[in-house]
Structure formats: structure tokens, C-alpha cells
């Protein structure tokens, strides 16, 4: 009986290890282990989006076109590109919300993003404090950790009195 215990523990460990990416995909939260290169290379220009916010095929296209990354050359050396591509693929979203690949692989063009922000006036995205819809951290205080709860919203600076009233409603 004791001879079977190590094999059983090994099998259980392997099964648990195989399930980790699936468990990490339970939501939009940032995975526990984030490669330092992701923070250094990606978050230096924009919020380090949780990989679960796009499906794997979108991340594949984003990473294969970094020399023209939404109007910027975000090229990486081969080793860093491989590391971040593998990590993004491992934690890419598979849940219902991200089942569809958004136009141009833009999170802000995804159906769920547009639905959640449908009441935001176009002028709000142009405010100096907001700059664009991709600047999640302006309003979502937990964006860096992949948390986008309505309970953790912050009103952006520069809203008109009418927009502040609409925000409060």
C-alpha cells in the first residue's frame, strides 16, 4: 500500500499541474506569475492587460505583428518574444466572454467591452485624463491586477457636471 502512495501523489500532482492554466482562466484576473518582461515591455506603454482578456488566436496575431503594434514598433528580441508569446497563449481567455476574436484584436473592440461601456459618451474617451478607451487604469483602480469590478471605479478628471451626474446614476 505504501509503495503506491508516491505514484498516486505523482499522478495527482501531474493532473493538478495540467489543470492550472484552466483554473487561472476562471476570470479576467492577472495570473499569479507574470514574467517581468511582460511588465517591463508591455506595461511601460499601456496597462498590462490580463492575458485572459483576449483569445489565444488574438494574442498570436498581436505577438506576430509587434513591429506594427497599433501604430508603434514594439518589437522584442526573439527570446523575449517567445517567452511572452508562450505565457500569453497559456493564460489566454477561453471563457464565453472572449470566445470571439475582436476586430483588429483590440480589447476595446470586443463585444463585451463595448457592452460594458455603452453608456460612456465618446467625448469622455477624449478627455486628457482618459486619452483612450484602452487606458483602463484611469477608471478601474484594479486594472493592473485584472480586476474590473464596478465597485472599484474612479471618476476620471474633467467630466462635465452632467457627465458626473450620469456617472453617479
JSON list of C-alpha atoms in Angstrom, two decimals:
[
{"chain": "A", "resi": 1, "resn": "UNK", "atom": "CA", "xyz": [0.00, 0.00, 0.00]},
{"chain": "A", "resi": 2, "resn": "UNK", "atom": "CA", "xyz": [2.81, 2.45, 0.89]},
{"chain": "A", "resi": 3, "resn": "UNK", "atom": "CA", "xyz": [4.55, 1.69, -2.43]},
{"chain": "A", "resi": 4, "resn": "UNK", "atom": "CA", "xyz": [1.51, 3.07, -4.30]},
{"chain": "A", "resi": 5, "resn": "UNK", "atom": "CA", "xyz": [1.46, 6.34, -2.39]},
{"chain": "A", "resi": 6, "resn": "UNK", "atom": "CA", "xyz": [4.35, 8.05, -4.28]},
{"chain": "A", "resi": 7, "resn": "UNK", "atom": "CA", "xyz": [2.81, 7.07, -7.63]},
{"chain": "A", "resi": 8, "resn": "UNK", "atom": "CA", "xyz": [-0.59, 8.32, -6.56]},
{"chain": "A", "resi": 9, "resn": "UNK", "atom": "CA", "xyz": [0.87, 11.62, -5.37]},
{"chain": "A", "resi": 10, "resn": "UNK", "atom": "CA", "xyz": [2.82, 11.99, -8.62]},
{"chain": "A", "resi": 11, "resn": "UNK", "atom": "CA", "xyz": [-0.28, 11.32, -10.71]},
{"chain": "A", "resi": 12, "resn": "UNK", "atom": "CA", "xyz": [-2.31, 13.79, -8.66]},
{"chain": "A", "resi": 13, "resn": "UNK", "atom": "CA", "xyz": [0.41, 16.43, -8.99]},
{"chain": "A", "resi": 14, "resn": "UNK", "atom": "CA", "xyz": [0.58, 15.98, -12.76]},
{"chain": "A", "resi": 15, "resn": "UNK", "atom": "CA", "xyz": [-3.19, 16.21, -13.08]},
{"chain": "A", "resi": 16, "resn": "UNK", "atom": "CA", "xyz": [-3.28, 19.35, -10.96]},
{"chain": "A", "resi": 17, "resn": "UNK", "atom": "CA", "xyz": [-0.45, 20.89, -12.99]},
{"chain": "A", "resi": 18, "resn": "UNK", "atom": "CA", "xyz": [-2.35, 20.24, -16.21]},
{"chain": "A", "resi": 19, "resn": "UNK", "atom": "CA", "xyz": [-5.39, 21.99, -14.79]},
{"chain": "A", "resi": 20, "resn": "UNK", "atom": "CA", "xyz": [-3.61, 25.19, -13.66]},
{"chain": "A", "resi": 21, "resn": "UNK", "atom": "CA", "xyz": [-3.99, 27.18, -16.88]},
{"chain": "A", "resi": 22, "resn": "UNK", "atom": "CA", "xyz": [-7.68, 26.28, -16.95]},
{"chain": "A", "resi": 23, "resn": "UNK", "atom": "CA", "xyz": [-8.11, 27.34, -13.34]},
{"chain": "A", "resi": 24, "resn": "UNK", "atom": "CA", "xyz": [-6.29, 30.60, -13.99]},
{"chain": "A", "resi": 25, "resn": "UNK", "atom": "CA", "xyz": [-8.75, 31.31, -16.77]},
{"chain": "A", "resi": 26, "resn": "UNK", "atom": "CA", "xyz": [-11.65, 31.48, -14.37]},
{"chain": "A", "resi": 27, "resn": "UNK", "atom": "CA", "xyz": [-11.88, 35.20, -14.95]},
{"chain": "A", "resi": 28, "resn": "UNK", "atom": "CA", "xyz": [-10.05, 38.28, -16.07]},
{"chain": "A", "resi": 29, "resn": "UNK", "atom": "CA", "xyz": [-7.64, 38.43, -13.14]},
{"chain": "A", "resi": 30, "resn": "UNK", "atom": "CA", "xyz": [-3.95, 38.62, -13.86]},
{"chain": "A", "resi": 31, "resn": "UNK", "atom": "CA", "xyz": [-2.21, 35.25, -13.40]},
{"chain": "A", "resi": 32, "resn": "UNK", "atom": "CA", "xyz": [-0.14, 34.94, -10.25]},
{"chain": "A", "resi": 33, "resn": "UNK", "atom": "CA", "xyz": [3.09, 34.56, -12.15]},
{"chain": "A", "resi": 34, "resn": "UNK", "atom": "CA", "xyz": [3.73, 37.40, -14.56]},
{"chain": "A", "resi": 35, "resn": "UNK", "atom": "CA", "xyz": [7.00, 37.40, -16.47]},
{"chain": "A", "resi": 36, "resn": "UNK", "atom": "CA", "xyz": [8.98, 40.51, -15.53]},
{"chain": "A", "resi": 37, "resn": "UNK", "atom": "CA", "xyz": [9.48, 41.13, -19.25]},
{"chain": "A", "resi": 38, "resn": "UNK", "atom": "CA", "xyz": [5.71, 41.49, -19.67]},
{"chain": "A", "resi": 39, "resn": "UNK", "atom": "CA", "xyz": [5.58, 44.27, -17.14]},
{"chain": "A", "resi": 40, "resn": "UNK", "atom": "CA", "xyz": [8.77, 45.85, -18.44]},
{"chain": "A", "resi": 41, "resn": "UNK", "atom": "CA", "xyz": [7.95, 45.69, -22.15]},
{"chain": "A", "resi": 42, "resn": "UNK", "atom": "CA", "xyz": [4.17, 45.93, -22.32]},
{"chain": "A", "resi": 43, "resn": "UNK", "atom": "CA", "xyz": [3.16, 47.88, -19.24]},
{"chain": "A", "resi": 44, "resn": "UNK", "atom": "CA", "xyz": [5.67, 50.62, -20.00]},
{"chain": "A", "resi": 45, "resn": "UNK", "atom": "CA", "xyz": [3.26, 51.84, -22.71]},
{"chain": "A", "resi": 46, "resn": "UNK", "atom": "CA", "xyz": [-0.17, 50.64, -21.57]},
{"chain": "A", "resi": 47, "resn": "UNK", "atom": "CA", "xyz": [-1.90, 48.68, -18.86]},
{"chain": "A", "resi": 48, "resn": "UNK", "atom": "CA", "xyz": [-0.53, 45.18, -18.65]},
{"chain": "A", "resi": 49, "resn": "UNK", "atom": "CA", "xyz": [-3.72, 43.56, -19.83]},
{"chain": "A", "resi": 50, "resn": "UNK", "atom": "CA", "xyz": [-4.58, 40.22, -18.34]},
{"chain": "A", "resi": 51, "resn": "UNK", "atom": "CA", "xyz": [-3.99, 37.53, -20.98]},
{"chain": "A", "resi": 52, "resn": "UNK", "atom": "CA", "xyz": [-7.50, 36.25, -20.33]},
{"chain": "A", "resi": 53, "resn": "UNK", "atom": "CA", "xyz": [-8.96, 39.36, -21.96]},
{"chain": "A", "resi": 54, "resn": "UNK", "atom": "CA", "xyz": [-8.25, 38.02, -25.47]},
{"chain": "A", "resi": 55, "resn": "UNK", "atom": "CA", "xyz": [-8.48, 34.56, -27.02]},
{"chain": "A", "resi": 56, "resn": "UNK", "atom": "CA", "xyz": [-5.27, 32.72, -27.90]},
{"chain": "A", "resi": 57, "resn": "UNK", "atom": "CA", "xyz": [-5.57, 33.40, -31.64]},
{"chain": "A", "resi": 58, "resn": "UNK", "atom": "CA", "xyz": [-5.76, 37.14, -31.00]},
{"chain": "A", "resi": 59, "resn": "UNK", "atom": "CA", "xyz": [-2.63, 37.02, -28.83]},
{"chain": "A", "resi": 60, "resn": "UNK", "atom": "CA", "xyz": [-0.89, 35.02, -31.53]},
{"chain": "A", "resi": 61, "resn": "UNK", "atom": "CA", "xyz": [-1.61, 37.73, -34.11]},
{"chain": "A", "resi": 62, "resn": "UNK", "atom": "CA", "xyz": [-0.71, 40.55, -31.69]},
{"chain": "A", "resi": 63, "resn": "UNK", "atom": "CA", "xyz": [2.65, 38.95, -30.88]},
{"chain": "A", "resi": 64, "resn": "UNK", "atom": "CA", "xyz": [3.43, 38.15, -34.52]},
{"chain": "A", "resi": 65, "resn": "UNK", "atom": "CA", "xyz": [2.94, 41.78, -35.54]},
{"chain": "A", "resi": 66, "resn": "UNK", "atom": "CA", "xyz": [4.77, 43.74, -32.86]},
{"chain": "A", "resi": 67, "resn": "UNK", "atom": "CA", "xyz": [6.73, 45.74, -35.45]},
{"chain": "A", "resi": 68, "resn": "UNK", "atom": "CA", "xyz": [3.41, 47.44, -36.25]},
{"chain": "A", "resi": 69, "resn": "UNK", "atom": "CA", "xyz": [1.69, 47.23, -32.86]},
{"chain": "A", "resi": 70, "resn": "UNK", "atom": "CA", "xyz": [-1.28, 49.61, -33.22]},
{"chain": "A", "resi": 71, "resn": "UNK", "atom": "CA", "xyz": [0.88, 52.26, -34.84]},
{"chain": "A", "resi": 72, "resn": "UNK", "atom": "CA", "xyz": [4.04, 51.66, -32.81]},
{"chain": "A", "resi": 73, "resn": "UNK", "atom": "CA", "xyz": [7.06, 49.45, -33.29]},
{"chain": "A", "resi": 74, "resn": "UNK", "atom": "CA", "xyz": [7.02, 47.24, -30.18]},
{"chain": "A", "resi": 75, "resn": "UNK", "atom": "CA", "xyz": [9.47, 44.65, -31.50]},
{"chain": "A", "resi": 76, "resn": "UNK", "atom": "CA", "xyz": [11.15, 42.34, -28.99]},
{"chain": "A", "resi": 77, "resn": "UNK", "atom": "CA", "xyz": [14.22, 40.15, -29.16]},
{"chain": "A", "resi": 78, "resn": "UNK", "atom": "CA", "xyz": [13.49, 36.55, -30.14]},
{"chain": "A", "resi": 79, "resn": "UNK", "atom": "CA", "xyz": [13.86, 35.08, -26.64]},
{"chain": "A", "resi": 80, "resn": "UNK", "atom": "CA", "xyz": [11.55, 37.63, -25.01]},
{"chain": "A", "resi": 81, "resn": "UNK", "atom": "CA", "xyz": [9.05, 37.28, -27.84]},
{"chain": "A", "resi": 82, "resn": "UNK", "atom": "CA", "xyz": [8.98, 33.50, -27.36]},
{"chain": "A", "resi": 83, "resn": "UNK", "atom": "CA", "xyz": [8.66, 33.78, -23.59]},
{"chain": "A", "resi": 84, "resn": "UNK", "atom": "CA", "xyz": [5.80, 36.29, -23.66]},
{"chain": "A", "resi": 85, "resn": "UNK", "atom": "CA", "xyz": [4.00, 34.55, -26.53]},
{"chain": "A", "resi": 86, "resn": "UNK", "atom": "CA", "xyz": [4.06, 31.26, -24.66]},
{"chain": "A", "resi": 87, "resn": "UNK", "atom": "CA", "xyz": [2.83, 32.90, -21.47]},
{"chain": "A", "resi": 88, "resn": "UNK", "atom": "CA", "xyz": [0.02, 34.79, -23.23]},
{"chain": "A", "resi": 89, "resn": "UNK", "atom": "CA", "xyz": [-1.09, 31.63, -25.03]},
{"chain": "A", "resi": 90, "resn": "UNK", "atom": "CA", "xyz": [-1.07, 29.67, -21.76]},
{"chain": "A", "resi": 91, "resn": "UNK", "atom": "CA", "xyz": [-3.33, 32.14, -20.00]},
{"chain": "A", "resi": 92, "resn": "UNK", "atom": "CA", "xyz": [-5.43, 33.36, -22.94]},
{"chain": "A", "resi": 93, "resn": "UNK", "atom": "CA", "xyz": [-9.13, 33.66, -22.37]},
{"chain": "A", "resi": 94, "resn": "UNK", "atom": "CA", "xyz": [-11.33, 30.73, -23.18]},
{"chain": "A", "resi": 95, "resn": "UNK", "atom": "CA", "xyz": [-14.44, 31.67, -21.29]},
{"chain": "A", "resi": 96, "resn": "UNK", "atom": "CA", "xyz": [-17.64, 32.74, -23.02]},
{"chain": "A", "resi": 97, "resn": "UNK", "atom": "CA", "xyz": [-16.91, 36.46, -22.94]},
{"chain": "A", "resi": 98, "resn": "UNK", "atom": "CA", "xyz": [-13.79, 36.17, -25.07]},
{"chain": "A", "resi": 99, "resn": "UNK", "atom": "CA", "xyz": [-14.86, 33.30, -27.30]},
{"chain": "A", "resi": 100, "resn": "UNK", "atom": "CA", "xyz": [-15.00, 35.65, -30.29]},
{"chain": "A", "resi": 101, "resn": "UNK", "atom": "CA", "xyz": [-11.88, 37.30, -31.64]},
{"chain": "A", "resi": 102, "resn": "UNK", "atom": "CA", "xyz": [-12.50, 41.06, -31.57]},
{"chain": "A", "resi": 103, "resn": "UNK", "atom": "CA", "xyz": [-11.94, 43.20, -34.68]},
{"chain": "A", "resi": 104, "resn": "UNK", "atom": "CA", "xyz": [-8.24, 44.08, -35.08]},
{"chain": "A", "resi": 105, "resn": "UNK", "atom": "CA", "xyz": [-7.63, 42.02, -31.92]},
{"chain": "A", "resi": 106, "resn": "UNK", "atom": "CA", "xyz": [-8.43, 45.09, -29.87]},
{"chain": "A", "resi": 107, "resn": "UNK", "atom": "CA", "xyz": [-9.85, 44.53, -26.40]},
{"chain": "A", "resi": 108, "resn": "UNK", "atom": "CA", "xyz": [-11.72, 47.80, -26.77]},
{"chain": "A", "resi": 109, "resn": "UNK", "atom": "CA", "xyz": [-13.49, 46.48, -29.87]},
{"chain": "A", "resi": 110, "resn": "UNK", "atom": "CA", "xyz": [-14.69, 43.27, -28.25]},
{"chain": "A", "resi": 111, "resn": "UNK", "atom": "CA", "xyz": [-18.41, 42.79, -27.80]},
{"chain": "A", "resi": 112, "resn": "UNK", "atom": "CA", "xyz": [-18.14, 42.54, -24.02]},
{"chain": "A", "resi": 113, "resn": "UNK", "atom": "CA", "xyz": [-16.08, 45.75, -23.79]},
{"chain": "A", "resi": 114, "resn": "UNK", "atom": "CA", "xyz": [-18.50, 47.69, -25.95]},
{"chain": "A", "resi": 115, "resn": "UNK", "atom": "CA", "xyz": [-21.48, 46.37, -23.99]},
{"chain": "A", "resi": 116, "resn": "UNK", "atom": "CA", "xyz": [-19.92, 47.27, -20.64]},
{"chain": "A", "resi": 117, "resn": "UNK", "atom": "CA", "xyz": [-19.01, 50.78, -21.80]},
{"chain": "A", "resi": 118, "resn": "UNK", "atom": "CA", "xyz": [-22.03, 51.58, -23.97]},
{"chain": "A", "resi": 119, "resn": "UNK", "atom": "CA", "xyz": [-23.11, 54.43, -21.68]},
{"chain": "A", "resi": 120, "resn": "UNK", "atom": "CA", "xyz": [-19.76, 56.19, -21.84]},
{"chain": "A", "resi": 121, "resn": "UNK", "atom": "CA", "xyz": [-20.03, 59.20, -24.12]},
{"chain": "A", "resi": 122, "resn": "UNK", "atom": "CA", "xyz": [-17.44, 59.37, -26.92]},
{"chain": "A", "resi": 123, "resn": "UNK", "atom": "CA", "xyz": [-16.23, 62.72, -25.55]},
{"chain": "A", "resi": 124, "resn": "UNK", "atom": "CA", "xyz": [-15.18, 61.03, -22.31]},
{"chain": "A", "resi": 125, "resn": "UNK", "atom": "CA", "xyz": [-12.63, 58.87, -24.17]},
{"chain": "A", "resi": 126, "resn": "UNK", "atom": "CA", "xyz": [-11.07, 62.10, -25.49]},
{"chain": "A", "resi": 127, "resn": "UNK", "atom": "CA", "xyz": [-10.56, 63.74, -22.09]},
{"chain": "A", "resi": 128, "resn": "UNK", "atom": "CA", "xyz": [-6.89, 64.43, -21.27]},
{"chain": "A", "resi": 129, "resn": "UNK", "atom": "CA", "xyz": [-7.25, 62.32, -18.13]},
{"chain": "A", "resi": 130, "resn": "UNK", "atom": "CA", "xyz": [-8.56, 59.36, -20.15]},
{"chain": "A", "resi": 131, "resn": "UNK", "atom": "CA", "xyz": [-6.86, 59.67, -23.57]},
{"chain": "A", "resi": 132, "resn": "UNK", "atom": "CA", "xyz": [-8.43, 56.48, -24.99]},
{"chain": "A", "resi": 133, "resn": "UNK", "atom": "CA", "xyz": [-10.67, 53.56, -24.21]},
{"chain": "A", "resi": 134, "resn": "UNK", "atom": "CA", "xyz": [-7.53, 51.43, -23.81]},
{"chain": "A", "resi": 135, "resn": "UNK", "atom": "CA", "xyz": [-6.47, 53.42, -20.76]},
{"chain": "A", "resi": 136, "resn": "UNK", "atom": "CA", "xyz": [-8.34, 51.17, -18.33]},
{"chain": "A", "resi": 137, "resn": "UNK", "atom": "CA", "xyz": [-6.48, 52.29, -15.22]},
{"chain": "A", "resi": 138, "resn": "UNK", "atom": "CA", "xyz": [-7.98, 55.78, -15.42]},
{"chain": "A", "resi": 139, "resn": "UNK", "atom": "CA", "xyz": [-11.31, 54.47, -14.14]},
{"chain": "A", "resi": 140, "resn": "UNK", "atom": "CA", "xyz": [-10.60, 50.91, -12.99]},
{"chain": "A", "resi": 141, "resn": "UNK", "atom": "CA", "xyz": [-8.38, 51.07, -9.94]},
{"chain": "A", "resi": 142, "resn": "UNK", "atom": "CA", "xyz": [-7.71, 47.32, -10.11]},
{"chain": "A", "resi": 143, "resn": "UNK", "atom": "CA", "xyz": [-6.89, 47.21, -13.83]},
{"chain": "A", "resi": 144, "resn": "UNK", "atom": "CA", "xyz": [-3.23, 46.37, -13.22]},
{"chain": "A", "resi": 145, "resn": "UNK", "atom": "CA", "xyz": [-4.36, 43.23, -11.43]},
{"chain": "A", "resi": 146, "resn": "UNK", "atom": "CA", "xyz": [-7.04, 42.41, -13.98]},
{"chain": "A", "resi": 147, "resn": "UNK", "atom": "CA", "xyz": [-9.85, 43.47, -11.64]},
{"chain": "A", "resi": 148, "resn": "UNK", "atom": "CA", "xyz": [-12.62, 45.50, -13.24]},
{"chain": "A", "resi": 149, "resn": "UNK", "atom": "CA", "xyz": [-15.33, 45.47, -10.60]},
{"chain": "A", "resi": 150, "resn": "UNK", "atom": "CA", "xyz": [-17.89, 48.25, -10.75]},
{"chain": "A", "resi": 151, "resn": "UNK", "atom": "CA", "xyz": [-17.21, 48.68, -7.03]},
{"chain": "A", "resi": 152, "resn": "UNK", "atom": "CA", "xyz": [-13.65, 49.84, -7.74]},
{"chain": "A", "resi": 153, "resn": "UNK", "atom": "CA", "xyz": [-14.36, 52.60, -10.23]},
{"chain": "A", "resi": 154, "resn": "UNK", "atom": "CA", "xyz": [-12.80, 56.05, -10.05]},
{"chain": "A", "resi": 155, "resn": "UNK", "atom": "CA", "xyz": [-14.37, 59.04, -11.80]},
{"chain": "A", "resi": 156, "resn": "UNK", "atom": "CA", "xyz": [-11.93, 60.47, -14.37]},
{"chain": "A", "resi": 157, "resn": "UNK", "atom": "CA", "xyz": [-10.94, 64.10, -14.07]},
{"chain": "A", "resi": 158, "resn": "UNK", "atom": "CA", "xyz": [-12.52, 66.56, -16.44]},
{"chain": "A", "resi": 159, "resn": "UNK", "atom": "CA", "xyz": [-16.08, 65.25, -16.58]},
{"chain": "A", "resi": 160, "resn": "UNK", "atom": "CA", "xyz": [-18.75, 67.89, -17.02]},
{"chain": "A", "resi": 161, "resn": "UNK", "atom": "CA", "xyz": [-21.39, 68.33, -14.33]},
{"chain": "A", "resi": 162, "resn": "UNK", "atom": "CA", "xyz": [-23.86, 66.39, -16.49]},
{"chain": "A", "resi": 163, "resn": "UNK", "atom": "CA", "xyz": [-21.35, 63.56, -17.03]},
{"chain": "A", "resi": 164, "resn": "UNK", "atom": "CA", "xyz": [-20.57, 63.42, -13.28]},
{"chain": "A", "resi": 165, "resn": "UNK", "atom": "CA", "xyz": [-24.30, 63.14, -12.60]},
{"chain": "A", "resi": 166, "resn": "UNK", "atom": "CA", "xyz": [-24.60, 60.33, -15.17]},
{"chain": "A", "resi": 167, "resn": "UNK", "atom": "CA", "xyz": [-21.58, 58.61, -13.58]},
{"chain": "A", "resi": 168, "resn": "UNK", "atom": "CA", "xyz": [-23.28, 58.65, -10.19]},
{"chain": "A", "resi": 169, "resn": "UNK", "atom": "CA", "xyz": [-26.52, 57.15, -11.56]}
]
